Short mmCIF file of C-alpha atoms and ligand atoms in Angstrom, two decimals:
data_model
loop_
_atom_site.label_atom_id
_atom_site.label_comp_id
_atom_site.label_asym_id
_atom_site.label_seq_id
_atom_site.Cartn_x
_atom_site.Cartn_y
_atom_site.Cartn_z
CA UNK A 1 46.59 -21.19 29.72
CA UNK A 2 43.07 -21.86 27.83
CA UNK A 3 41.49 -18.98 26.36
CA UNK A 4 38.11 -18.18 27.26
CA UNK A 5 36.00 -17.99 24.02
CA UNK A 6 32.40 -16.75 24.03
CA UNK A 7 30.33 -18.87 21.45
CA UNK A 8 28.97 -16.80 18.35
CA UNK A 9 25.46 -17.37 19.27
CA UNK A 10 26.04 -16.08 22.73
CA UNK A 11 27.93 -12.96 21.00
CA UNK A 12 25.14 -12.24 19.11
CA UNK A 13 22.63 -12.26 22.08
CA UNK A 14 25.02 -9.93 23.89
CA UNK A 15 24.94 -7.54 20.72
CA UNK A 16 20.81 -7.70 20.92
CA UNK A 17 20.89 -6.87 24.44
CA UNK A 18 23.58 -4.08 24.39
CA UNK A 19 22.12 -2.96 21.42
CA UNK A 20 18.71 -2.22 23.13
CA UNK A 21 20.60 -0.73 26.10
CA UNK A 22 22.92 1.54 23.66
CA UNK A 23 19.66 2.65 21.78
CA UNK A 24 17.44 3.44 24.85
CA UNK A 25 20.39 5.44 26.09
CA UNK A 26 20.96 7.25 22.89
CA UNK A 27 17.25 7.51 22.02
CA UNK A 28 16.08 10.29 19.47
CA UNK A 29 14.44 12.90 21.64
CA UNK A 30 10.76 13.65 21.06
CA UNK A 31 11.45 17.54 21.64
CA UNK A 32 13.82 17.85 18.99
CA UNK A 33 13.40 18.31 15.22
CA UNK A 34 15.81 19.50 12.38
CA UNK A 35 14.29 21.77 10.16
CA UNK A 36 16.01 21.45 6.53
CA UNK A 37 15.41 24.37 4.33
CA UNK A 38 17.02 25.60 1.09
CA UNK A 39 19.12 27.71 3.40
CA UNK A 40 20.34 25.05 5.50
CA UNK A 41 19.48 22.67 8.40
CA UNK A 42 19.08 23.95 11.97
CA UNK A 43 18.58 21.88 15.04
CA UNK A 44 15.66 22.93 17.35
CA UNK A 45 15.87 21.68 20.95
CA UNK A 46 12.99 22.13 23.43
CA UNK A 47 10.14 23.66 21.26
CA UNK A 48 6.81 24.73 22.84
CA UNK A 49 4.82 25.01 19.64
CA UNK A 50 5.24 24.91 16.07
CA UNK A 51 2.94 26.85 13.70
CA UNK A 52 2.46 26.20 10.04
CA UNK A 53 1.56 29.44 8.16
CA UNK A 54 0.74 30.17 4.83
CA UNK A 55 0.83 34.19 4.49
CA UNK A 56 -0.63 35.43 7.51
CA UNK A 57 -3.03 32.61 8.21
CA UNK A 58 -2.39 29.57 10.49
CA UNK A 59 -2.89 26.49 8.83
CA UNK A 60 -2.29 24.30 12.03
CA UNK A 61 -0.63 24.84 15.31
CA UNK A 62 1.06 21.86 17.33
CA UNK A 63 2.40 21.60 20.95
CA UNK A 64 5.45 20.12 22.15
CA UNK A 65 4.26 16.45 22.28
CA UNK A 66 3.61 16.36 18.53
CA UNK A 67 6.86 15.72 16.96
CA UNK A 68 5.47 12.88 14.68
CA UNK A 69 2.79 14.99 13.35
CA UNK A 70 4.87 17.95 12.81
CA UNK A 71 7.30 16.20 10.73
CA UNK A 72 4.40 14.53 8.73
CA UNK A 73 2.32 17.47 8.37
CA UNK A 74 5.09 19.15 6.14
CA UNK A 75 5.48 15.77 4.05
CA UNK A 76 1.46 16.45 3.07
CA UNK A 77 2.76 19.34 0.69
CA UNK A 78 3.77 17.43 -2.32
CA UNK A 79 3.31 20.09 -4.67
CA UNK A 80 6.93 22.16 -4.43
CA UNK A 81 4.85 25.49 -5.47
CA UNK A 82 2.56 25.20 -2.79
CA UNK A 83 5.13 24.20 -0.10
CA UNK A 84 7.14 27.17 -1.05
CA UNK A 85 4.28 29.31 0.17
CA UNK A 86 4.56 27.57 3.48
CA UNK A 87 6.28 28.92 6.59
CA UNK A 88 7.04 27.63 9.97
CA UNK A 89 7.09 29.57 13.39
CA UNK A 90 8.57 27.76 16.00
CA UNK A 91 8.41 29.15 19.91
CA UNK A 92 10.84 27.42 22.05
CA UNK A 93 10.14 26.66 25.79
CA UNK A 94 12.64 29.84 26.40
CA UNK A 95 10.20 32.28 24.65
CA UNK A 96 12.15 32.82 21.69
CA UNK A 97 10.46 32.66 18.25
CA UNK A 98 11.99 31.53 14.75
CA UNK A 99 10.81 31.51 11.65
CA UNK A 100 11.54 29.12 8.62
CA UNK A 101 10.82 29.64 4.82
CA UNK A 102 12.03 27.73 1.86
CA UNK A 103 11.34 24.64 3.54
CA UNK A 104 12.47 20.98 2.26
CA UNK A 105 11.76 18.47 5.26
CA UNK A 106 11.52 18.22 8.88
CA UNK A 107 12.94 15.39 10.52
CA UNK A 108 14.04 13.79 13.73
CA UNK A 109 17.42 14.59 15.14
CA UNK A 110 19.25 11.31 14.39
CA UNK A 111 20.97 10.24 17.95
CA UNK A 112 24.20 7.88 18.20
CA UNK A 113 21.82 5.03 18.57
CA UNK A 114 20.33 5.56 14.99
CA UNK A 115 23.62 6.71 13.36
CA UNK A 116 25.15 3.23 13.46
CA UNK A 117 22.31 1.47 11.53
CA UNK A 118 24.46 1.16 8.48
CA UNK A 119 26.53 -1.51 10.00
CA UNK A 120 23.47 -3.34 10.32
CA UNK A 121 22.65 -2.58 6.68
CA UNK A 122 25.53 -3.65 5.23
CA UNK A 123 24.88 -7.21 7.12
CA UNK A 124 21.46 -7.42 5.67
CA UNK A 125 22.93 -6.58 2.19
CA UNK A 126 25.36 -9.33 2.44
CA UNK A 127 22.82 -11.93 3.43
CA UNK A 128 20.52 -10.87 0.62
CA UNK A 129 23.41 -10.90 -1.61
CA UNK A 130 24.12 -14.59 -0.83
CA UNK A 131 20.43 -15.62 -0.84
CA UNK A 132 19.70 -15.91 -4.70
CA UNK A 133 22.87 -17.65 -5.94
CA UNK A 134 22.57 -20.20 -2.68
CA UNK A 135 18.97 -21.02 -3.19
CA UNK A 136 19.29 -21.37 -7.06
CA UNK A 137 22.83 -23.45 -6.92
CA UNK A 138 21.77 -25.80 -3.92
CA UNK A 139 18.14 -26.32 -5.20
CA UNK A 140 19.44 -27.41 -8.72
CA UNK A 141 22.08 -29.61 -7.33
CA UNK A 142 19.73 -30.92 -4.84
CA UNK A 143 17.10 -31.40 -7.50
CA UNK A 144 19.76 -33.36 -9.46
CA UNK A 145 19.82 -35.79 -6.82
CA UNK A 146 16.05 -36.73 -6.91
CA UNK A 147 15.12 -39.42 -8.73
CA UNK A 148 12.28 -37.80 -10.80
CA UNK A 149 9.53 -35.22 -10.82
CA UNK A 150 7.13 -37.77 -9.00
CA UNK A 151 9.50 -37.40 -6.20
CA UNK A 152 9.52 -33.72 -6.03
CA UNK A 153 5.41 -33.54 -6.25
CA UNK A 154 5.47 -35.69 -3.14
CA UNK A 155 7.95 -33.66 -1.26
CA UNK A 156 6.04 -30.59 -2.33
CA UNK A 157 2.64 -31.83 -1.34
CA UNK A 158 3.84 -32.89 2.08
CA UNK A 159 5.32 -29.43 2.29
CA UNK A 160 2.29 -27.60 1.18
CA UNK A 161 -0.06 -29.42 3.88
CA UNK A 162 1.98 -28.68 6.79
CA UNK A 163 2.56 -25.10 5.51
CA UNK A 164 -1.20 -24.73 5.38
CA UNK A 165 -1.99 -26.68 8.45
CA UNK A 166 0.26 -24.48 10.73
CA UNK A 167 -0.97 -21.11 9.28
CA UNK A 168 -4.62 -22.11 9.75
CA UNK A 169 -3.67 -23.05 13.46
CA UNK A 170 -1.94 -19.77 13.67
CA UNK A 171 -4.79 -17.64 12.67
CA UNK A 172 -7.21 -19.56 14.93
CA UNK A 173 -5.07 -18.91 17.80
CA UNK A 174 -4.94 -15.11 16.78
CA UNK A 175 -8.67 -14.92 16.82
CA UNK A 176 -9.06 -16.90 19.92
CA UNK A 177 -6.89 -14.35 21.61
CA UNK A 178 -8.54 -11.09 19.94
CA UNK A 179 -11.71 -12.47 21.30
CA UNK A 180 -10.63 -13.10 24.70
CA UNK A 181 -8.59 -9.97 25.30
CA UNK A 182 -10.42 -7.64 23.48
CA UNK A 183 -7.87 -5.19 22.62
CA UNK A 184 -9.72 -2.57 20.69
CA UNK A 185 -12.29 -2.01 23.37
CA UNK A 186 -9.55 -0.40 25.38
CA UNK A 187 -8.86 2.47 23.30
CA UNK A 188 -10.66 5.55 24.20
CA UNK A 189 -12.19 7.68 21.07
CA UNK A 190 -9.60 10.78 21.52
CA UNK A 191 -6.87 8.27 21.23
CA UNK A 192 -8.48 6.78 18.25
CA UNK A 193 -8.66 10.29 16.67
CA UNK A 194 -5.04 11.21 17.34
CA UNK A 195 -3.61 8.03 15.66
CA UNK A 196 -5.99 8.41 12.80
CA UNK A 197 -4.54 11.86 12.17
CA UNK A 198 -0.74 11.13 12.97
CA UNK A 199 -0.76 8.23 10.71
CA UNK A 200 -3.46 9.02 7.86
CA UNK A 201 -0.76 9.96 5.35
CA UNK A 202 1.30 6.93 6.00
CA UNK A 203 -1.69 4.84 5.75
CA UNK A 204 -2.60 6.18 2.62
CA UNK A 205 0.45 5.84 0.82
CA UNK A 206 0.35 2.04 1.90
CA UNK A 207 -3.33 1.69 0.62
CA UNK A 208 -2.56 3.45 -2.54
CA UNK A 209 -0.20 0.53 -3.38
CA UNK A 210 -3.08 -1.55 -4.30
CA UNK A 211 -2.77 -4.85 -3.06
CA UNK A 212 -4.69 -7.90 -4.42
CA UNK A 213 -4.18 -11.85 -3.95
CA UNK A 214 -5.53 -14.24 -6.60
CA UNK A 215 -4.74 -18.14 -6.48
CA UNK A 216 -5.05 -18.41 -9.79
CA UNK A 217 -2.50 -15.56 -10.83
CA UNK A 218 0.00 -16.99 -7.90
CA UNK A 219 -0.10 -20.26 -9.89
CA UNK A 220 0.39 -18.57 -12.99
CA UNK A 221 3.35 -16.39 -11.75
CA UNK A 222 5.22 -19.50 -10.44
CA UNK A 223 6.19 -20.07 -14.17
CA UNK A 224 9.03 -17.62 -14.85
CA UNK A 225 8.86 -16.11 -18.38
CA UNK A 226 12.51 -15.53 -17.96
CA UNK A 227 14.60 -17.35 -15.36
CA UNK A 228 17.26 -14.69 -15.43
CA UNK A 229 15.06 -11.83 -14.71
CA UNK A 230 13.30 -14.12 -11.78
CA UNK A 231 16.86 -14.32 -10.56
CA UNK A 232 17.83 -10.53 -10.94
CA UNK A 233 14.47 -9.55 -9.28
CA UNK A 234 15.12 -12.37 -6.51
CA UNK A 235 11.76 -13.85 -6.93
CA UNK A 236 12.16 -17.28 -4.71
CA UNK A 237 9.21 -18.76 -6.30
CA UNK A 238 10.28 -18.49 -9.80
CA UNK A 239 13.82 -19.42 -8.84
CA UNK A 240 12.76 -22.41 -7.10
CA UNK A 241 10.50 -23.55 -10.21
CA UNK A 242 13.28 -23.10 -12.56
CA UNK A 243 15.92 -24.68 -10.32
CA UNK A 244 14.23 -27.81 -9.64
CA UNK A 245 13.02 -28.53 -13.45
CA UNK A 246 16.73 -27.81 -14.49
CA UNK A 247 18.13 -30.05 -11.98
CA UNK A 248 15.54 -33.13 -12.57
CA UNK A 249 15.96 -32.93 -16.33
CA UNK A 250 19.89 -32.38 -15.98
CA UNK A 251 19.68 -36.32 -14.36
CA UNK A 252 18.33 -36.95 -17.69
CA UNK A 253 20.90 -36.10 -20.03
CA UNK A 254 24.28 -37.92 -20.42
CA UNK A 255 26.93 -37.80 -17.38
CA UNK A 256 29.52 -36.09 -19.78
CA UNK A 257 27.09 -33.16 -20.31
CA UNK A 258 25.46 -32.56 -16.65
CA UNK A 259 28.50 -33.09 -14.55
CA UNK A 260 30.31 -30.14 -15.29
CA UNK A 261 27.18 -28.02 -14.46
CA UNK A 262 26.42 -29.81 -11.52
CA UNK A 263 29.80 -29.58 -10.13
CA UNK A 264 29.87 -26.04 -11.16
CA UNK A 265 26.83 -25.27 -9.05
CA UNK A 266 27.80 -27.66 -6.14
CA UNK A 267 31.09 -25.57 -5.87
CA UNK A 268 29.14 -21.99 -5.97
CA UNK A 269 26.59 -23.45 -3.49
CA UNK A 270 29.69 -24.61 -0.90
CA UNK A 271 31.31 -21.22 -1.44
CA UNK A 272 28.01 -19.44 -0.52
CA UNK A 273 27.38 -21.68 2.56
CA UNK A 274 30.94 -20.79 3.44
CA UNK A 275 30.28 -17.34 3.17
CA UNK A 276 27.37 -17.35 5.44
CA UNK A 277 29.53 -18.61 8.11
CA UNK A 278 31.99 -15.85 7.75
CA UNK A 279 29.18 -13.14 7.27
CA UNK A 280 27.93 -14.38 10.58
CA UNK A 281 30.91 -13.09 12.36
CA UNK A 282 29.69 -9.89 11.92
CA UNK A 283 26.56 -10.75 13.33
CA UNK A 284 26.97 -9.40 17.06
CA UNK A 285 27.99 -5.92 15.62
CA UNK A 286 25.24 -5.93 13.02
CA UNK A 287 22.53 -6.89 15.40
CA UNK A 288 23.52 -4.41 17.72
CA UNK A 289 23.56 -1.83 15.40
CA UNK A 290 20.02 -2.81 14.16
CA UNK A 291 18.46 -3.06 17.35
CA UNK A 292 19.82 0.15 18.66
CA UNK A 293 18.83 1.71 15.58
CA UNK A 294 15.02 0.49 15.98
CA UNK A 295 15.10 1.22 19.79
CA UNK A 296 16.42 4.64 19.24
CA UNK A 297 14.19 5.50 16.58
CA UNK A 298 10.99 4.08 18.28
CA UNK A 299 8.36 6.13 19.96
CA UNK A 300 7.76 4.35 23.14
CA UNK A 301 4.37 6.49 24.23
CA UNK A 302 2.87 4.85 21.26
CA UNK A 303 3.58 1.49 22.74
CA UNK A 304 2.06 2.46 25.77
CA UNK A 305 -1.01 3.59 23.83
CA UNK A 306 -1.56 0.02 21.84
CA UNK A 307 -0.16 -1.96 24.74
CA UNK A 308 -3.05 -4.02 24.93
CA UNK A 309 -3.07 -4.87 21.05
CA UNK A 310 0.94 -5.41 21.26
CA UNK A 311 0.42 -7.89 24.10
CA UNK A 312 -2.40 -9.78 22.34
CA UNK A 313 -0.35 -10.29 18.95
CA UNK A 314 2.78 -10.98 21.32
CA UNK A 315 0.82 -14.04 23.52
CA UNK A 316 -0.28 -15.42 20.44
CA UNK A 317 3.05 -15.52 18.64
CA UNK A 318 4.38 -16.98 22.11
CA UNK A 319 1.58 -19.67 21.74
CA UNK A 320 2.98 -20.69 18.45
CA UNK A 321 6.58 -20.81 19.86
CA UNK A 322 5.83 -22.54 23.13
CA UNK A 323 2.98 -24.56 22.37
CA UNK A 324 2.24 -25.19 18.80
CA UNK A 325 6.01 -25.93 17.15
CA UNK A 326 6.81 -28.08 20.21
CA UNK A 327 3.99 -30.06 20.53
CA UNK A 328 3.95 -30.66 16.61
CA UNK A 329 7.46 -31.24 16.63
CA UNK A 330 7.20 -34.21 19.37
CA UNK A 331 3.92 -35.59 17.80
CA UNK A 332 4.42 -35.44 14.12
CA UNK A 333 8.44 -35.31 13.68
CA UNK A 334 9.07 -37.21 16.96
CA UNK A 335 11.97 -34.89 17.41
CA UNK A 336 13.43 -33.24 20.79
CA UNK A 337 12.31 -29.56 21.10
CA UNK A 338 15.03 -28.09 23.35
CA UNK A 339 17.94 -29.19 20.73
CA UNK A 340 15.82 -27.80 17.79
CA UNK A 341 15.43 -24.43 19.60
CA UNK A 342 18.74 -24.19 20.37
CA UNK A 343 20.16 -25.00 16.73
CA UNK A 344 17.85 -22.29 15.71
CA UNK A 345 19.21 -19.77 18.12
CA UNK A 346 21.24 -17.67 15.92
CA UNK A 347 18.54 -18.01 13.08
CA UNK A 348 15.80 -16.43 15.34
CA UNK A 349 17.88 -13.50 16.52
CA UNK A 350 18.60 -12.86 12.94
CA UNK A 351 15.12 -12.82 12.04
CA UNK A 352 14.25 -10.61 14.84
CA UNK A 353 16.66 -8.31 14.15
CA UNK A 354 16.44 -7.93 10.23
CA UNK A 355 12.56 -8.55 10.33
CA UNK A 356 13.33 -10.22 6.84
CA UNK A 357 12.66 -13.92 6.17
CA UNK A 358 14.74 -13.39 2.95
CA UNK A 359 17.80 -12.23 4.63
CA UNK A 360 17.47 -14.93 7.40
CA UNK A 361 17.30 -17.59 4.70
CA UNK A 362 21.03 -18.42 3.71
CA UNK A 363 21.71 -18.61 7.67
CA UNK A 364 18.33 -20.90 7.96
CA UNK A 365 19.76 -23.23 4.92
CA UNK A 366 23.17 -23.55 6.58
CA UNK A 367 21.71 -24.32 9.94
CA UNK A 368 19.11 -26.92 8.43
CA UNK A 369 21.81 -28.95 6.79
CA UNK A 370 24.38 -28.60 9.28
CA UNK A 371 22.76 -28.60 12.80
CA UNK A 372 19.20 -30.10 12.20
CA UNK A 373 20.13 -33.01 10.07
CA UNK A 374 17.90 -31.76 6.97
CA UNK A 375 19.52 -32.99 3.53
CA UNK A 376 20.39 -30.37 1.02
CA UNK A 377 17.71 -31.35 -1.41
CA UNK A 378 15.12 -30.97 1.29
CA UNK A 379 16.45 -28.06 2.89
CA UNK A 380 16.81 -26.02 -0.17
CA UNK A 381 13.52 -26.71 -1.47
CA UNK A 382 11.38 -26.45 1.81
CA UNK A 383 13.09 -23.24 3.01
CA UNK A 384 13.16 -20.60 0.29
CA UNK A 385 9.43 -22.04 -0.35
CA UNK A 386 8.58 -21.34 3.28
CA UNK A 387 10.28 -18.16 3.49
CA UNK A 388 7.97 -16.78 0.68
CA UNK A 389 4.75 -18.51 1.14
CA UNK A 390 4.77 -19.79 4.88
CA UNK A 391 4.19 -17.04 7.35
CA UNK A 392 2.57 -18.05 10.49
CA UNK A 393 3.51 -15.10 12.56
CA UNK A 394 2.16 -12.69 9.79
CA UNK A 395 -0.89 -14.57 9.47
CA UNK A 396 -1.74 -14.57 13.16
CA UNK A 397 -0.61 -10.85 13.24
CA UNK A 398 -3.10 -10.02 10.63
CA UNK A 399 -5.97 -11.59 12.02
CA UNK A 400 -5.24 -9.82 15.36
CA UNK A 401 -4.85 -6.74 13.67
CA UNK A 402 -8.16 -7.23 11.73
CA UNK A 403 -10.16 -7.79 14.83
CA UNK A 404 -8.33 -4.79 16.45
CA UNK A 405 -9.32 -2.38 14.02
CA UNK A 406 -12.93 -3.91 13.93
CA UNK A 407 -13.27 -3.50 17.80
CA UNK A 408 -12.02 -0.09 17.56
CA UNK A 409 -14.44 1.12 14.83
CA UNK A 410 -17.27 -0.84 16.64
CA UNK A 411 -17.75 -3.35 14.10
CA UNK A 412 -19.35 -6.53 14.78
CA UNK A 413 -17.43 -9.47 14.11
CA UNK A 414 -19.75 -12.81 13.71
CA UNK A 415 -18.72 -16.18 13.17
CA UNK A 416 -18.89 -15.87 9.28
CA UNK A 417 -16.64 -12.76 9.19
CA UNK A 418 -14.15 -14.44 11.29
CA UNK A 419 -14.02 -17.68 9.19
CA UNK A 420 -13.56 -14.88 6.13
CA UNK A 421 -10.75 -13.62 7.86
CA UNK A 422 -9.19 -17.32 8.38
CA UNK A 423 -9.20 -17.42 4.56
CA UNK A 424 -8.07 -14.04 3.68
CA UNK A 425 -5.17 -14.13 6.27
CA UNK A 426 -4.27 -17.39 4.68
CA UNK A 427 -4.10 -15.59 1.25
CA UNK A 428 -2.80 -12.69 2.73
CA UNK A 429 0.08 -14.13 4.29
CA UNK A 430 1.06 -16.30 1.20
CA UNK A 431 1.19 -13.17 -0.72
CA UNK A 432 3.37 -11.31 1.83
CA UNK A 433 6.64 -10.85 0.56
CA UNK A 434 9.45 -12.06 3.00
CA UNK A 435 10.82 -8.24 3.87
CA UNK A 436 10.06 -5.86 6.73
CA UNK A 437 6.71 -4.30 6.82
CA UNK A 438 4.95 -6.01 3.99
CA UNK A 439 2.61 -7.98 6.15
CA UNK A 440 1.06 -4.65 7.18
CA UNK A 441 0.23 -3.81 3.53
CA UNK A 442 -1.27 -7.21 3.04
CA UNK A 443 -3.67 -6.91 5.98
CA UNK A 444 -5.39 -4.44 3.59
CA UNK A 445 -6.72 -7.57 1.77
CA UNK A 446 -8.15 -8.87 5.08
CA UNK A 447 -9.61 -5.67 5.90
CA UNK A 448 -11.30 -5.32 2.62
CA UNK A 449 -12.57 -8.76 2.77
CA UNK A 450 -14.60 -7.82 5.72
CA UNK A 451 -15.68 -4.52 5.32
CA UNK A 452 -13.25 -2.97 7.63
CA UNK A 453 -12.24 0.47 6.79
CA UNK A 454 -8.91 0.63 5.45
CA UNK A 455 -7.51 3.72 6.85
CA UNK A 456 -7.81 1.71 10.31
CA UNK A 457 -4.18 0.72 9.44
CA UNK A 458 -2.98 4.09 10.82
CA UNK A 459 -4.29 3.07 14.35
CA UNK A 460 -1.51 0.11 14.29
CA UNK A 461 1.09 1.84 12.27
CA UNK A 462 3.09 3.10 15.25
CA UNK A 463 4.04 -0.36 16.40
CA UNK A 464 4.38 -2.30 13.34
CA UNK A 465 8.12 -2.21 13.36
CA UNK A 466 8.22 -4.36 16.96
CA UNK A 467 5.55 -6.38 15.80
CA UNK A 468 7.26 -7.38 12.43
CA UNK A 469 10.51 -7.99 14.27
CA UNK A 470 8.37 -10.46 16.52
CA UNK A 471 6.23 -12.11 13.86
CA UNK A 472 9.31 -12.86 11.64
CA UNK A 473 10.58 -15.29 14.36
CA UNK A 474 7.75 -17.92 13.98
CA UNK A 475 7.58 -17.15 10.40
CA UNK A 476 11.16 -18.88 9.93
CA UNK A 477 10.74 -21.32 12.67
CA UNK A 478 7.71 -22.66 10.99
CA UNK A 479 9.76 -23.38 7.77
CA UNK A 480 12.50 -25.20 9.90
CA UNK A 481 10.07 -27.28 11.44
CA UNK A 482 8.48 -28.12 8.21
CA UNK A 483 11.83 -29.11 6.80
CA UNK A 484 12.61 -31.45 9.87
CA UNK A 485 8.98 -33.07 9.44
CA UNK A 486 9.29 -33.52 5.80
CA UNK A 487 12.97 -35.00 5.88
CA UNK A 488 11.85 -37.35 9.01
CA UNK A 489 8.84 -38.57 6.72
CA UNK A 490 10.94 -39.31 4.00
CA UNK A 491 13.38 -41.17 6.33
CA UNK A 492 16.15 -39.02 5.53
CA UNK A 493 16.66 -37.01 8.61
CA UNK A 494 20.16 -37.09 10.24
CA UNK A 495 21.11 -36.61 13.76
CA UNK A 496 20.80 -33.22 15.08
CA UNK A 497 24.26 -31.69 15.82
CA UNK A 498 23.90 -29.02 18.69
CA UNK A 499 26.66 -27.87 21.14
N1 LIG B 501 8.89 -9.28 7.61
C1 LIG B 501 7.98 -10.69 7.64
C2 LIG B 501 8.85 -11.18 7.09
O1 LIG B 501 9.88 -11.27 6.53
C3 LIG B 501 6.87 -10.40 6.80
C4 LIG B 501 5.80 -9.49 7.45
O2 LIG B 501 5.22 -9.85 8.07
O3 LIG B 501 5.97 -8.29 7.16
O4 LIG B 501 8.94 -12.60 7.15
#
């Protein structure tokens, strides 16, 4: 009898759906907290009121709907001596009163939905572990098959042009959506005050990271002072730079000297590709764990509060996925859309559940070479570069977020300011590292450029995780689209292999 076999991408999709269900069933309760003090941990269920006291005076008092504020309030006391003076008085719904001193922290109570996250973390670590040796080895081998540096410059020129083009369109789409929907005008002043208060500490810790983006420094930093440090730090741009130069110059030394090195890296890159395939066997379970943990931890109330903002970003991202890439794929690369997206199914789900272009990169390279017909030397050049600098989803999100915050603060955004947003969102998205949540930090550059208060990021922090997952998908689709288009224009694109 023939055994019925579920394909890996269907398994991953099932993992994603089941993970979302599991996470919502085993959701962390909004009415439970765990108080950790030097005398131990205690789980508190059904509290009616939480008061922070210093001596006999009440510092602040929270009701049952303020779990996040309660957790964050204690975090504001960074000085241990001051913290030691703080007492918590918790009144339960039953009327019972509890006091806690010698406080360490107050946390949410982890549910089963969140406890399984380590399975997902192992998966992400495995992918990250593969990314650097894979990029370095395959790019070095790929560059060794290029005839000269002029060839690299031509491919590089085309790649950057497409990256810029799609990023600018993405930002314009975001601005159009923000102007049409005007999500900021749906927010009542009391919600604004509540969000600013709840997320103010997290916002200021992000603002303190002191971001900046300078194109000259960016180019200077492409050149690694020490390529081994670049590898150790996982700095893809520097790795790409060094690998290309080494690969190209390997072709210019006698064969008996270069062959061993090229064969060595060829072997390493083949082993890494094989490892990606094996790691992907874990993907259904890892995706289940990651999605479950995110859903379990997510505060759905906040989603309601910021619904119009989330809808604006999501609509913009969908426009990229449903109209922009398909149109460009047909018109510029003359490729079929459905097979392209079918080939990218797994890649998109991994991007969505890890929120990290860097973690998705190894799978993306494998799929580009094996399914999209992109030759190794183009895939291993365009994709790592794209993962690091080309982020259409992030750029769109930064533009919408800036407009949203401006609307909530009642700041007029005229055409000049919106053009400034186009320019700074391009820069901010280039500067965004391909890991979860950095898009939000780089947003500060955009806000600064048009005089929007930086602490406004507190308004959108609560839903950033979901939007991060969503924006990472176009971030990587755009890179694969570029790899296909560049390969096509070079006349080296093979047939797509999709079952
Ligand atoms: N998570 C995004 C990525 O890895 C970056 C961001 O927008 O935060 O592509």
